[in-house]
C-alpha cells in the first residue's frame, strides 16, 4: 500500500462531532414529531447504526488500518458505501424532516423533491451509473493511489461513496416520498446490472491489484468485497421484493402479513 497520512486527532474529533450532530438532529426531530404522530423506534435504530457505520469507516482504528491494508480499506468501503447507506435509507430521514419542519421549509423541501435535477439524480439508471461508475473509476485509475497521499481527495472519495451509495439505495428501496418513483421492473433490472458490475470489479481486483497493493492483499480485499457486498445486496433484494409484493398483492390478502421492516 502507498505511504499514508494517518487520521489526526483534530480530524477524528471533527468526525465524532459531526456524527453526534447527525444523531442529535434526528432524535430531536423524532421528539418533535412524536407529539403528533408516532415514529418507529426501529428507524431511529437504523439511523444511529448508519451514522455509527460511517464513523467507524472514517475515524478510529479501522480508518487508520485502511491506509495500510487493502482488506481493511475494503471493510471501510463496505461500511461507508453499502451498509451505512442501507441503514440510513431505512431510517427515512426525508419523511421525518417533512414532519418536523415548519410549513414553509417543508413545502420548499417537497418542491425540491419534485424538481428536475432531483428527478434525474434519483432515477435508478443515473444512480446506478454514479454508484458503479465511481467504484470502477476509483480502482482502475490512479485515484486509489493518490487518495493515500492527498487527504482532501481521500475525504472526497469517502463523501462520494456515502452519497452515491445512499442515492442508489434510495432509488431502489427508498421509504421516503418520491414523486418520480420508477417501476419495480426497471428497479429490479438496474439492481441486477449494478450488482453484476460490483461482483465483476471484485473479481477483477484479484487479478489486477491497484498500484502498491500486494497480490495477497488484493485477493483478500476482492473476496471481502465480493461476499460482503453479497450480504448487503441480499437485504436490498429482500426489501425490494417485499415492497413489490405488497404493492401488487392479490385482493383479500391481509396487509399485516406483508408488512415490511
Coordinates of N, CA and C in Angstrom, one line a residue:
X1 N 0.8 -1.2 0.0 CA 0.0 0.0 0.0 C 0.9 1.3 0.0
X2 N 0.5 2.3 -0.6 CA 1.2 3.6 -0.6 C 1.4 4.1 0.8
X3 N 2.4 5.0 0.9 CA 2.6 5.7 2.2 C 1.3 6.5 2.4
X4 N 1.1 6.8 3.7 CA -0.2 7.4 4.0 C 0.0 8.5 5.1
X5 N -1.2 9.1 5.3 CA -1.3 10.1 6.4 C -2.4 9.5 7.3
X6 N -2.0 9.1 8.5 CA -3.0 8.6 9.4 C -3.9 9.7 9.9
X7 N -5.1 9.4 10.2 CA -6.1 10.4 10.6 C -5.6 11.0 11.9
X8 N -5.5 12.3 11.9 CA -5.1 13.1 13.1 C -6.2 13.2 14.1
X9 N -5.8 13.6 15.4 CA -6.8 13.7 16.4 C -7.8 14.8 16.1
X10 N -7.4 16.0 15.6 CA -8.5 17.0 15.3 C -9.5 16.5 14.3
X11 N -9.0 15.8 13.3 CA -9.9 15.2 12.3 C -10.8 14.2 12.9
X12 N -10.3 13.4 13.8 CA -11.1 12.4 14.5 C -12.2 13.1 15.3
X13 N -11.9 14.1 16.0 CA -12.9 14.8 16.8 C -13.9 15.5 15.9
X14 N -13.5 16.0 14.8 CA -14.5 16.6 13.9 C -15.4 15.6 13.4
X15 N -14.9 14.4 13.0 CA -15.8 13.3 12.6 C -16.8 12.9 13.7
X16 N -16.3 12.8 14.9 CA -17.2 12.4 16.0 C -18.2 13.4 16.3
X17 N -17.8 14.7 16.2 CA -18.7 15.8 16.4 C -19.8 15.8 15.4
X18 N -19.5 15.6 14.1 CA -20.5 15.5 13.0 C -21.4 14.4 13.2
X19 N -20.9 13.2 13.7 CA -21.7 12.1 13.9 C -22.7 12.4 15.0
X20 N -22.2 13.0 16.1 CA -23.1 13.3 17.2 C -24.2 14.3 16.8
X21 N -23.8 15.3 16.0 CA -24.8 16.2 15.5 C -25.8 15.6 14.6
X22 N -25.4 14.6 13.8 CA -26.4 13.9 12.9 C -27.4 13.1 13.8
X23 N -26.9 12.5 14.8 CA -27.8 11.7 15.6 C -28.7 12.6 16.5
X24 N -28.1 13.7 17.0 CA -28.8 14.7 17.8 C -30.0 15.3 17.0
X25 N -29.7 15.7 15.8 CA -30.7 16.3 14.9 C -31.9 15.4 14.6
X26 N -31.5 14.1 14.4 CA -32.6 13.1 14.1 C -33.4 12.8 15.3
X27 N -32.8 12.7 16.4 CA -33.5 12.4 17.7 C -34.4 13.6 18.0
X28 N -33.9 14.8 17.9 CA -34.7 16.0 18.2 C -35.9 16.1 17.3
X29 N -35.7 15.7 16.0 CA -36.9 15.7 15.1 C -37.9 14.7 15.5
X30 N -37.4 13.5 15.9 CA -38.4 12.4 16.4 C -39.1 12.9 17.6
X31 N -38.4 13.6 18.5 CA -39.1 14.1 19.7 C -40.2 15.1 19.4
X32 N -39.9 15.9 18.4 CA -40.8 16.9 18.0 C -42.1 16.3 17.3
X33 N -41.9 15.3 16.4 CA -43.0 14.8 15.7 C -43.8 13.8 16.5
X34 N -43.2 13.1 17.5 CA -43.9 12.1 18.3 C -45.1 12.7 19.0
X35 N -45.1 14.1 19.2 CA -46.2 14.7 19.9 C -47.5 14.6 19.0
X36 N -47.3 14.5 17.7 CA -48.5 14.4 16.8 C -48.6 13.0 16.2
X37 N -47.5 12.4 15.8 CA -47.6 11.0 15.2 C -46.4 10.2 15.7
X38 N -46.7 8.9 15.9 CA -45.6 8.0 16.4 C -44.6 7.8 15.3
X39 N -43.3 7.6 15.7 CA -42.3 7.4 14.8 C -41.6 6.0 15.2
X40 N -41.5 5.1 14.3 CA -41.0 3.7 14.7 C -39.6 3.8 15.3
X41 N -39.4 3.2 16.4 CA -38.0 3.2 17.0 C -37.0 2.4 16.2
X42 N -37.5 1.5 15.3 CA -36.5 0.7 14.5 C -35.9 1.7 13.5
X43 N -36.6 2.7 13.1 CA -35.9 3.7 12.2 C -34.9 4.5 12.9
X44 N -35.2 4.8 14.2 CA -34.1 5.5 15.0 C -32.9 4.7 15.1
X45 N -33.1 3.4 15.4 CA -32.0 2.4 15.5 C -31.2 2.4 14.2
X46 N -31.9 2.3 13.0 CA -31.2 2.3 11.7 C -30.4 3.6 11.5
X47 N -30.9 4.7 11.9 CA -30.2 6.0 11.8 C -28.9 6.0 12.6
X48 N -29.1 5.6 13.9 CA -27.9 5.5 14.8 C -26.8 4.5 14.3
X49 N -27.3 3.4 13.8 CA -26.4 2.4 13.3 C -25.7 2.8 12.0
X50 N -26.5 3.5 11.2 CA -25.9 4.0 9.9 C -24.8 5.1 10.2
X51 N -25.1 6.0 11.1 CA -24.1 7.0 11.4 C -22.9 6.4 12.1
X52 N -23.1 5.4 12.9 CA -22.0 4.7 13.5 C -21.1 4.0 12.5
X53 N -21.8 3.4 11.5 CA -21.0 2.7 10.4 C -20.1 3.7 9.6
X54 N -20.7 4.9 9.3 CA -19.9 5.9 8.7 C -18.7 6.3 9.5
X55 N -19.0 6.5 10.8 CA -18.0 7.0 11.7 C -16.8 6.0 11.9
X56 N -17.2 4.7 11.9 CA -16.2 3.6 12.1 C -15.3 3.5 10.8
X57 N -15.9 3.9 9.7 CA -15.1 3.9 8.4 C -14.1 5.0 8.3
X58 N -14.4 6.1 8.9 CA -13.5 7.3 8.7 C -12.8 7.8 10.0
X59 N -13.1 7.2 11.1 CA -12.4 7.6 12.4 C -12.1 6.3 13.2
X60 N -10.9 6.4 13.7 CA -10.5 5.3 14.6 C -9.6 4.2 14.0
X61 N -9.5 3.0 14.6 CA -8.6 2.0 14.2 C -8.8 1.5 12.8
X62 N -10.0 1.3 12.4 CA -10.3 0.7 11.1 C -9.9 1.8 10.0
X63 N -10.2 3.0 10.3 CA -9.8 4.1 9.3 C -8.3 4.2 9.2
X64 N -7.6 4.1 10.3 CA -6.1 4.1 10.2 C -5.6 2.9 9.5
X65 N -6.1 1.7 9.8 CA -5.7 0.5 9.2 C -6.0 0.5 7.7
X66 N -7.0 1.2 7.3 CA -7.4 1.2 5.9 C -6.3 1.9 5.0
X67 N -5.4 2.7 5.6 CA -4.3 3.3 4.9 C -3.2 2.4 4.7
X68 N -3.1 1.3 5.5 CA -2.0 0.4 5.5 C -2.4 -0.9 4.8
X69 N -3.6 -1.4 4.9 CA -4.1 -2.7 4.5 C -5.2 -2.6 3.5
X70 N -5.1 -3.3 2.4 CA -6.2 -3.2 1.4 C -7.5 -3.9 1.9
X71 N -7.4 -5.1 2.6 CA -8.6 -5.7 3.2 C -9.3 -4.7 4.2
X72 N -8.5 -4.0 5.0 CA -9.1 -3.0 5.9 C -9.8 -1.9 5.1
X73 N -9.1 -1.5 4.1 CA -9.7 -0.4 3.2 C -11.0 -0.9 2.7
X74 N -11.1 -2.2 2.2 CA -12.3 -2.7 1.7 C -13.4 -2.9 2.7
X75 N -13.0 -3.2 4.0 CA -14.0 -3.3 5.0 C -14.6 -1.9 5.3
X76 N -13.8 -0.9 5.3 CA -14.3 0.5 5.4 C -15.1 0.9 4.2
X77 N -14.7 0.4 3.1 CA -15.5 0.7 1.8 C -16.9 0.1 2.0
X78 N -17.0 -1.1 2.5 CA -18.3 -1.7 2.6 C -19.2 -1.0 3.6
X79 N -18.5 -0.5 4.7 CA -19.3 0.2 5.7 C -19.9 1.5 5.2
X80 N -19.0 2.3 4.6 CA -19.4 3.7 4.2 C -20.2 3.7 2.9
X81 N -19.9 2.7 2.0 CA -20.5 2.7 0.7 C -21.7 1.8 0.5
X82 N -21.9 0.9 1.4 CA -23.0 -0.1 1.3 C -23.9 -0.2 2.5
X83 N -23.3 -0.6 3.7 CA -24.1 -0.8 4.9 C -24.7 0.5 5.4
X84 N -23.9 1.6 5.5 CA -24.4 2.8 6.1 C -25.5 3.4 5.2
X85 N -25.4 3.4 3.8 CA -26.5 3.9 3.0 C -27.7 3.1 3.2
X86 N -27.6 1.8 3.3 CA -28.8 0.9 3.5 C -29.5 1.3 4.8
X87 N -28.8 1.4 5.9 CA -29.3 1.8 7.2 C -29.9 3.2 7.2
X88 N -29.3 4.1 6.6 CA -29.7 5.5 6.6 C -31.0 5.6 5.7
X89 N -31.1 4.9 4.6 CA -32.3 4.9 3.8 C -33.5 4.3 4.6
X90 N -33.2 3.2 5.3 CA -34.3 2.6 6.1 C -34.8 3.5 7.2
X91 N -34.0 4.5 7.6 CA -34.4 5.4 8.7 C -35.3 6.5 8.1
X92 N -35.5 6.6 6.8 CA -36.5 7.5 6.2 C -36.3 9.0 6.7
X93 N -35.1 9.5 6.6 CA -34.8 10.9 7.1 C -35.6 12.0 6.4
X94 N -36.0 11.8 5.1 CA -36.7 12.9 4.4 C -38.1 13.0 5.0
X95 N -38.7 11.8 5.2 CA -40.1 11.8 5.7 C -40.1 12.4 7.1
X96 N -39.1 12.1 7.9 CA -39.0 12.7 9.2 C -38.9 14.2 9.1
X97 N -38.0 14.7 8.2 CA -37.8 16.1 8.0 C -39.1 16.8 7.6
X98 N -39.9 16.2 6.7 CA -41.1 16.8 6.3 C -42.1 16.9 7.4
X99 N -42.1 16.0 8.3 CA -42.9 16.1 9.5 C -42.5 17.1 10.5
X100 N -41.2 17.2 10.7 CA -40.6 18.1 11.7 C -40.5 19.5 11.3
X101 N -40.3 19.8 10.0 CA -40.1 21.2 9.6 C -41.4 22.0 9.7
X102 N -41.2 23.3 9.8 CA -42.4 24.2 9.7 C -42.9 24.2 8.2
X103 N -44.1 24.8 8.1 CA -44.8 24.6 6.8 C -44.0 25.1 5.6
X104 N -43.4 26.3 5.7 CA -42.7 26.9 4.5 C -41.5 26.0 4.2
X105 N -40.6 25.7 5.1 CA -39.4 24.9 4.8 C -39.9 23.5 4.3
X106 N -40.9 22.9 4.8 CA -41.4 21.6 4.4 C -41.9 21.7 2.9
X107 N -42.6 22.8 2.6 CA -43.0 23.0 1.2 C -41.8 23.1 0.2
X108 N -40.8 23.9 0.7 CA -39.6 24.0 -0.1 C -38.9 22.7 -0.4
X109 N -38.8 21.9 0.7 CA -38.2 20.6 0.6 C -39.1 19.7 -0.4
X110 N -40.4 19.8 -0.3 CA -41.2 19.0 -1.1 C -41.1 19.4 -2.6
X111 N -40.9 20.7 -2.8 CA -40.7 21.2 -4.2 C -39.4 20.8 -4.7
X112 N -38.4 20.7 -3.8 CA -37.0 20.2 -4.3 C -37.1 18.8 -4.7
X113 N -37.9 18.0 -4.0 CA -38.0 16.6 -4.4 C -38.7 16.4 -5.7
X114 N -39.5 17.4 -6.1 CA -40.2 17.3 -7.4 C -39.4 17.9 -8.5
X115 N -38.3 18.5 -8.2 CA -37.5 19.3 -9.2 C -36.9 18.4 -10.3
X116 N -36.5 18.9 -11.4 CA -36.0 18.1 -12.5 C -34.6 17.5 -12.1
X117 N -33.7 18.4 -11.5 CA -32.4 17.8 -11.1 C -32.5 16.6 -10.2
X118 N -33.4 16.7 -9.2 CA -33.5 15.6 -8.2 C -34.2 14.4 -9.0
X119 N -35.1 14.7 -9.9 CA -35.7 13.6 -10.6 C -34.6 12.8 -11.4
X120 N -33.7 13.6 -12.0 CA -32.6 13.0 -12.8 C -31.7 12.2 -11.9
X121 N -31.3 12.8 -10.8 CA -30.3 12.1 -9.9 C -30.9 10.8 -9.3
X122 N -32.2 10.9 -9.0 CA -32.8 9.7 -8.3 C -33.3 8.7 -9.2
X123 N -33.2 8.9 -10.5 CA -33.6 7.8 -11.4 C -32.7 6.6 -11.2
X124 N -33.2 5.4 -11.2 CA -32.3 4.3 -11.0 C -31.2 4.1 -11.9
X125 N -31.3 4.5 -13.2 CA -30.2 4.3 -14.1 C -29.1 5.3 -13.8
X126 N -29.5 6.6 -13.5 CA -28.5 7.6 -13.1 C -27.8 7.2 -11.8
X127 N -28.6 6.8 -10.8 CA -28.0 6.5 -9.5 C -27.1 5.3 -9.6
X128 N -27.5 4.3 -10.4 CA -26.7 3.1 -10.6 C -25.4 3.4 -11.3
X129 N -25.5 4.3 -12.3 CA -24.2 4.6 -13.1 C -23.3 5.4 -12.2
X130 N -23.8 6.3 -11.4 CA -22.9 7.0 -10.4 C -22.2 6.1 -9.4
X131 N -23.0 5.2 -8.9 CA -22.5 4.2 -7.9 C -21.5 3.3 -8.5
X132 N -21.9 2.5 -9.5 CA -20.9 1.6 -10.1 C -19.8 2.2 -10.8
X133 N -20.1 3.3 -11.6 CA -19.0 4.0 -12.3 C -18.0 4.6 -11.4
X134 N -18.4 5.1 -10.2 CA -17.4 5.7 -9.3 C -16.5 4.6 -8.7
X135 N -17.0 3.4 -8.5 CA -16.1 2.3 -8.0 C -15.1 1.9 -9.0
X136 N -15.5 1.8 -10.3 CA -14.6 1.4 -11.3 C -13.5 2.5 -11.5
X137 N -14.0 3.7 -11.4 CA -13.0 4.8 -11.6 C -12.0 4.8 -10.4
X138 N -12.5 4.5 -9.2 CA -11.6 4.5 -8.1 C -10.5 3.4 -8.2
X139 N -10.9 2.2 -8.6 CA -9.9 1.1 -8.5 C -9.2 0.8 -9.8
X140 N -9.6 1.4 -10.9 CA -8.9 1.2 -12.2 C -8.1 2.4 -12.7
X141 N -8.0 3.4 -11.9 CA -7.2 4.6 -12.3 C -6.2 4.8 -11.1
X142 N -5.5 5.9 -11.2 CA -4.6 6.3 -10.1 C -5.3 7.0 -8.9
X143 N -6.6 7.1 -8.9 CA -7.3 7.7 -7.8 C -7.0 7.0 -6.5
X144 N -7.0 5.7 -6.5 CA -6.8 4.9 -5.3 C -5.4 5.2 -4.7
X145 N -4.4 5.2 -5.5 CA -3.1 5.5 -5.0 C -2.9 6.9 -4.5
X146 N -3.5 7.9 -5.2 CA -3.4 9.3 -4.9 C -4.1 9.6 -3.6
X147 N -5.2 8.9 -3.3 CA -6.0 9.3 -2.1 C -5.3 9.0 -0.8
X148 N -4.2 8.2 -0.9 CA -3.5 7.9 0.3 C -2.4 9.0 0.6
X149 N -2.2 9.8 -0.4 CA -1.2 10.9 -0.3 C -1.9 12.3 -0.2
X150 N -3.2 12.3 -0.6 CA -3.9 13.6 -0.6 C -5.1 13.5 0.3
X151 N -5.1 14.0 1.5 CA -6.2 13.9 2.4 C -7.5 14.4 1.9
X152 N -7.5 15.5 1.2 CA -8.7 16.1 0.6 C -9.3 15.2 -0.4
X153 N -8.5 14.6 -1.2 CA -9.0 13.6 -2.2 C -9.6 12.4 -1.5
X154 N -8.9 11.9 -0.4 CA -9.5 10.8 0.4 C -10.8 11.2 0.9
X155 N -11.0 12.4 1.5 CA -12.2 12.8 2.0 C -13.3 12.9 0.9
X156 N -12.9 13.4 -0.2 CA -13.9 13.5 -1.3 C -14.3 12.1 -1.8
X157 N -13.4 11.1 -1.8 CA -13.8 9.8 -2.2 C -14.8 9.2 -1.2
X158 N -14.5 9.4 0.1 CA -15.4 8.9 1.1 C -16.8 9.5 1.0
X159 N -16.9 10.8 0.8 CA -18.1 11.5 0.6 C -18.9 11.0 -0.6
X160 N -18.1 10.7 -1.7 CA -18.8 10.2 -2.9 C -19.3 8.8 -2.6
X161 N -18.5 7.9 -1.9 CA -19.0 6.6 -1.6 C -20.3 6.6 -0.8
X162 N -20.4 7.5 0.2 CA -21.6 7.6 1.0 C -22.8 8.1 0.2
X163 N -22.6 9.2 -0.5 CA -23.7 9.8 -1.2 C -24.2 8.9 -2.4
X164 N -23.2 8.4 -3.1 CA -23.6 7.5 -4.2 C -24.3 6.3 -3.7
X165 N -23.8 5.7 -2.6 CA -24.5 4.5 -2.1 C -25.9 4.9 -1.6
X166 N -26.0 6.0 -0.9 CA -27.3 6.4 -0.4 C -28.3 6.7 -1.6
X167 N -27.8 7.4 -2.6 CA -28.6 7.7 -3.8 C -29.1 6.4 -4.5
X168 N -28.2 5.5 -4.7 CA -28.6 4.2 -5.3 C -29.6 3.4 -4.5
X169 N -29.3 3.3 -3.2 CA -30.2 2.5 -2.3 C -31.5 3.2 -2.2
X170 N -31.6 4.5 -2.1 CA -32.9 5.2 -2.1 C -33.6 5.0 -3.4
X171 N -33.0 5.0 -4.5 CA -33.7 4.8 -5.8 C -34.2 3.4 -5.9
X172 N -33.7 2.5 -5.2 CA -34.1 1.1 -5.2 C -35.2 0.8 -4.2
X173 N -35.0 1.1 -3.0 CA -35.9 0.7 -1.9 C -36.3 1.9 -0.9
X174 N -36.1 3.1 -1.4 CA -36.4 4.2 -0.5 C -37.8 4.2 0.1
X175 N -37.8 4.6 1.4 CA -39.1 4.7 2.1 C -39.7 6.1 2.0
X176 N -38.8 7.1 1.7 CA -39.2 8.5 1.6 C -40.1 8.7 0.4
X177 N -40.8 9.8 0.4 CA -41.7 10.2 -0.7 C -40.8 10.4 -2.0
X178 N -41.2 9.8 -3.1 CA -40.5 10.0 -4.4 C -41.6 10.2 -5.4
X179 N -41.8 11.4 -5.9 CA -42.9 11.7 -6.9 C -42.6 11.0 -8.2
X180 N -41.3 10.6 -8.4 CA -41.0 10.0 -9.7 C -40.5 8.6 -9.6
X181 N -41.0 7.9 -8.6 CA -40.5 6.5 -8.4 C -40.6 5.7 -9.6
X182 N -39.5 5.0 -10.0 CA -39.5 4.1 -11.2 C -40.3 2.8 -10.9
X183 N -40.6 2.1 -12.0 CA -41.4 0.9 -11.8 C -40.5 -0.2 -11.1
X184 N -41.1 -1.2 -10.5 CA -40.4 -2.2 -9.9 C -39.6 -3.0 -10.9
X185 N -40.1 -3.2 -12.1 CA -39.4 -4.0 -13.1 C -38.1 -3.2 -13.5
X186 N -38.2 -1.9 -13.7 CA -36.9 -1.2 -14.0 C -35.9 -1.2 -12.9
X187 N -36.4 -1.0 -11.6 CA -35.5 -1.0 -10.5 C -34.8 -2.4 -10.4
X188 N -35.6 -3.5 -10.6 CA -35.0 -4.8 -10.5 C -33.9 -5.0 -11.5
X189 N -34.2 -4.5 -12.7 CA -33.2 -4.7 -13.8 C -31.9 -3.9 -13.5
X190 N -32.1 -2.7 -13.1 CA -30.9 -1.9 -12.7 C -30.1 -2.5 -11.6
X191 N -30.9 -3.0 -10.6 CA -30.3 -3.6 -9.4 C -29.4 -4.8 -9.9
X192 N -29.9 -5.6 -10.8 CA -29.1 -6.8 -11.2 C -27.8 -6.3 -12.0
X193 N -27.9 -5.3 -12.8 CA -26.8 -4.8 -13.5 C -25.7 -4.2 -12.6
X194 N -26.1 -3.4 -11.6 CA -25.2 -2.8 -10.7 C -24.5 -3.9 -9.8
X195 N -25.3 -4.8 -9.4 CA -24.7 -5.9 -8.6 C -23.7 -6.7 -9.4
X196 N -24.0 -6.9 -10.6 CA -23.1 -7.6 -11.5 C -21.8 -6.8 -11.7
X197 N -21.9 -5.5 -11.9 CA -20.7 -4.7 -12.1 C -19.9 -4.7 -10.8
X198 N -20.5 -4.7 -9.6 CA -19.8 -4.8 -8.3 C -19.1 -6.1 -8.2
X199 N -19.7 -7.2 -8.6 CA -19.1 -8.5 -8.5 C -18.0 -8.7 -9.4
X200 N -18.2 -8.2 -10.7 CA -17.1 -8.3 -11.7 C -15.9 -7.5 -11.2
X201 N -16.1 -6.3 -10.7 CA -15.0 -5.5 -10.2 C -14.2 -6.2 -9.0
X202 N -15.0 -6.8 -8.1 CA -14.3 -7.6 -7.0 C -13.4 -8.6 -7.6
X203 N -13.9 -9.4 -8.6 CA -13.0 -10.4 -9.2 C -11.9 -9.8 -10.0
X204 N -12.1 -8.7 -10.6 CA -11.1 -8.1 -11.4 C -9.9 -7.6 -10.5
X205 N -10.3 -7.2 -9.3 CA -9.2 -6.7 -8.4 C -8.3 -7.8 -8.0
X206 N -8.8 -9.0 -7.9 CA -7.9 -10.1 -7.5 C -6.8 -10.3 -8.5
X207 N -7.1 -10.2 -9.8 CA -6.0 -10.3 -10.8 C -5.3 -9.1 -11.2
X208 N -5.9 -7.9 -10.8 CA -5.3 -6.6 -11.2 C -5.3 -5.7 -10.0
X209 N -4.4 -5.9 -9.0 CA -4.3 -5.1 -7.8 C -4.1 -3.6 -8.2
X210 N -4.7 -2.7 -7.4 CA -4.3 -1.3 -7.6 C -2.9 -1.1 -7.3
X211 N -2.3 0.0 -7.8 CA -0.9 0.3 -7.6 C -0.5 0.3 -6.1
X212 N 0.6 -0.5 -5.8 CA 1.1 -0.5 -4.4 C 0.4 -1.5 -3.6
X213 N -0.5 -2.3 -4.1 CA -1.2 -3.3 -3.3 C -0.7 -4.7 -3.6
X214 N -0.1 -5.4 -2.6 CA 0.4 -6.8 -2.9 C -0.7 -7.7 -3.4
X215 N -0.3 -8.7 -4.1 CA -1.3 -9.6 -4.7 C -2.2 -10.3 -3.6
X216 N -1.5 -10.7 -2.5 CA -2.3 -11.4 -1.5 C -3.3 -10.5 -0.9
X217 N -3.0 -9.2 -0.7 CA -4.0 -8.3 -0.1 C -5.1 -8.0 -1.1
X218 N -4.7 -7.9 -2.4 CA -5.8 -7.7 -3.4 C -6.7 -8.9 -3.4
X219 N -6.2 -10.1 -3.2 CA -7.1 -11.2 -3.2 C -8.1 -11.2 -2.0
X220 N -7.5 -10.9 -0.9 CA -8.3 -10.9 0.4 C -9.3 -9.7 0.3
X221 N -8.9 -8.6 -0.2 CA -9.8 -7.5 -0.4 C -10.9 -7.7 -1.4
X222 N -10.6 -8.4 -2.5 CA -11.6 -8.7 -3.5 C -12.6 -9.7 -3.0
X223 N -12.1 -10.7 -2.2 CA -13.0 -11.7 -1.7 C -14.0 -11.0 -0.7
X224 N -13.4 -10.1 0.1 CA -14.3 -9.4 1.1 C -15.3 -8.5 0.4
X225 N -14.9 -7.9 -0.7 CA -15.8 -7.0 -1.4 C -16.9 -7.9 -2.1
X226 N -16.5 -9.0 -2.6 CA -17.5 -9.9 -3.3 C -18.5 -10.4 -2.3
X227 N -18.1 -11.1 -1.3 CA -19.0 -11.8 -0.4 C -19.7 -10.8 0.6
X228 N -18.9 -9.8 1.1 CA -19.5 -8.8 2.0 C -20.6 -8.0 1.2
X229 N -20.3 -7.7 0.0 CA -21.3 -7.0 -0.8 C -22.6 -7.8 -1.1
X230 N -22.3 -9.2 -1.2 CA -23.5 -10.1 -1.5 C -24.5 -10.0 -0.3
X231 N -23.9 -10.0 0.9 CA -24.8 -10.0 2.1 C -25.7 -8.8 2.1
X232 N -25.1 -7.6 1.8 CA -25.9 -6.4 1.8 C -26.9 -6.4 0.6
X233 N -26.4 -6.9 -0.5 CA -27.2 -7.0 -1.7 C -28.5 -7.8 -1.5
X234 N -28.3 -8.9 -0.7 CA -29.4 -9.8 -0.4 C -30.5 -9.1 0.4
X235 N -30.0 -8.2 1.3 CA -31.0 -7.4 2.1 C -31.8 -6.5 1.2
X236 N -31.1 -5.8 0.3 CA -31.8 -4.9 -0.6 C -32.8 -5.6 -1.5
X237 N -32.4 -6.8 -2.0 CA -33.3 -7.6 -2.8 C -34.5 -8.0 -2.0
X238 N -34.3 -8.4 -0.8 CA -35.4 -8.9 0.0 C -36.4 -7.7 0.3
X239 N -35.9 -6.5 0.6 CA -36.7 -5.4 0.8 C -37.5 -5.0 -0.5
X240 N -36.8 -5.0 -1.6 CA -37.4 -4.7 -2.9 C -38.6 -5.7 -3.2
X241 N -38.3 -7.0 -3.0 CA -39.3 -8.0 -3.3 C -40.5 -7.8 -2.3
X242 N -40.3 -7.5 -1.1 CA -41.4 -7.3 -0.1 C -42.2 -6.1 -0.5
X243 N -41.5 -5.0 -1.0 CA -42.3 -3.8 -1.4 C -43.1 -4.1 -2.7
X244 N -42.5 -4.9 -3.6 CA -43.1 -5.2 -4.8 C -44.4 -6.1 -4.6
X245 N -44.2 -7.1 -3.7 CA -45.4 -7.9 -3.4 C -46.5 -7.2 -2.7
X246 N -46.1 -6.3 -1.7 CA -47.1 -5.5 -1.0 C -47.9 -4.6 -2.0
X247 N -47.2 -4.1 -3.0 CA -47.8 -3.2 -3.9 C -48.7 -3.9 -4.9
X248 N -48.5 -5.2 -5.1 CA -49.2 -5.9 -6.2 C -49.9 -7.1 -5.6
X249 N -50.0 -7.3 -4.3 CA -50.6 -8.4 -3.7 C -52.1 -8.6 -4.1
X250 N -52.5 -9.8 -4.2 CA -53.9 -10.0 -4.6 C -54.9 -9.5 -3.6
X251 N -56.0 -9.1 -4.0 CA -57.0 -8.6 -3.1 C -57.4 -9.7 -2.1
X252 N -57.7 -9.3 -0.9 CA -58.1 -10.2 0.2 C -56.9 -10.7 1.0
X253 N -55.7 -10.5 0.6 CA -54.5 -10.9 1.4 C -54.3 -9.8 2.4
X254 N -54.4 -10.1 3.7 CA -54.2 -9.1 4.8 C -52.9 -8.4 4.6
X255 N -52.9 -7.0 4.7 CA -51.7 -6.2 4.6 C -50.7 -6.6 5.7
X256 N -51.2 -7.1 6.9 CA -50.3 -7.3 8.0 C -49.2 -8.3 7.7
X257 N -49.6 -9.3 6.8 CA -48.6 -10.4 6.6 C -47.5 -10.0 5.6
X258 N -47.7 -8.8 5.0 CA -46.7 -8.3 4.0 C -46.0 -7.1 4.5
X259 N -46.2 -6.8 5.8 CA -45.6 -5.5 6.3 C -44.1 -5.6 6.3
X260 N -43.5 -4.6 5.7 CA -42.1 -4.6 5.6 C -41.4 -4.0 6.9
X261 N -40.0 -4.2 6.9 CA -39.3 -3.7 8.0 C -39.3 -2.2 8.0

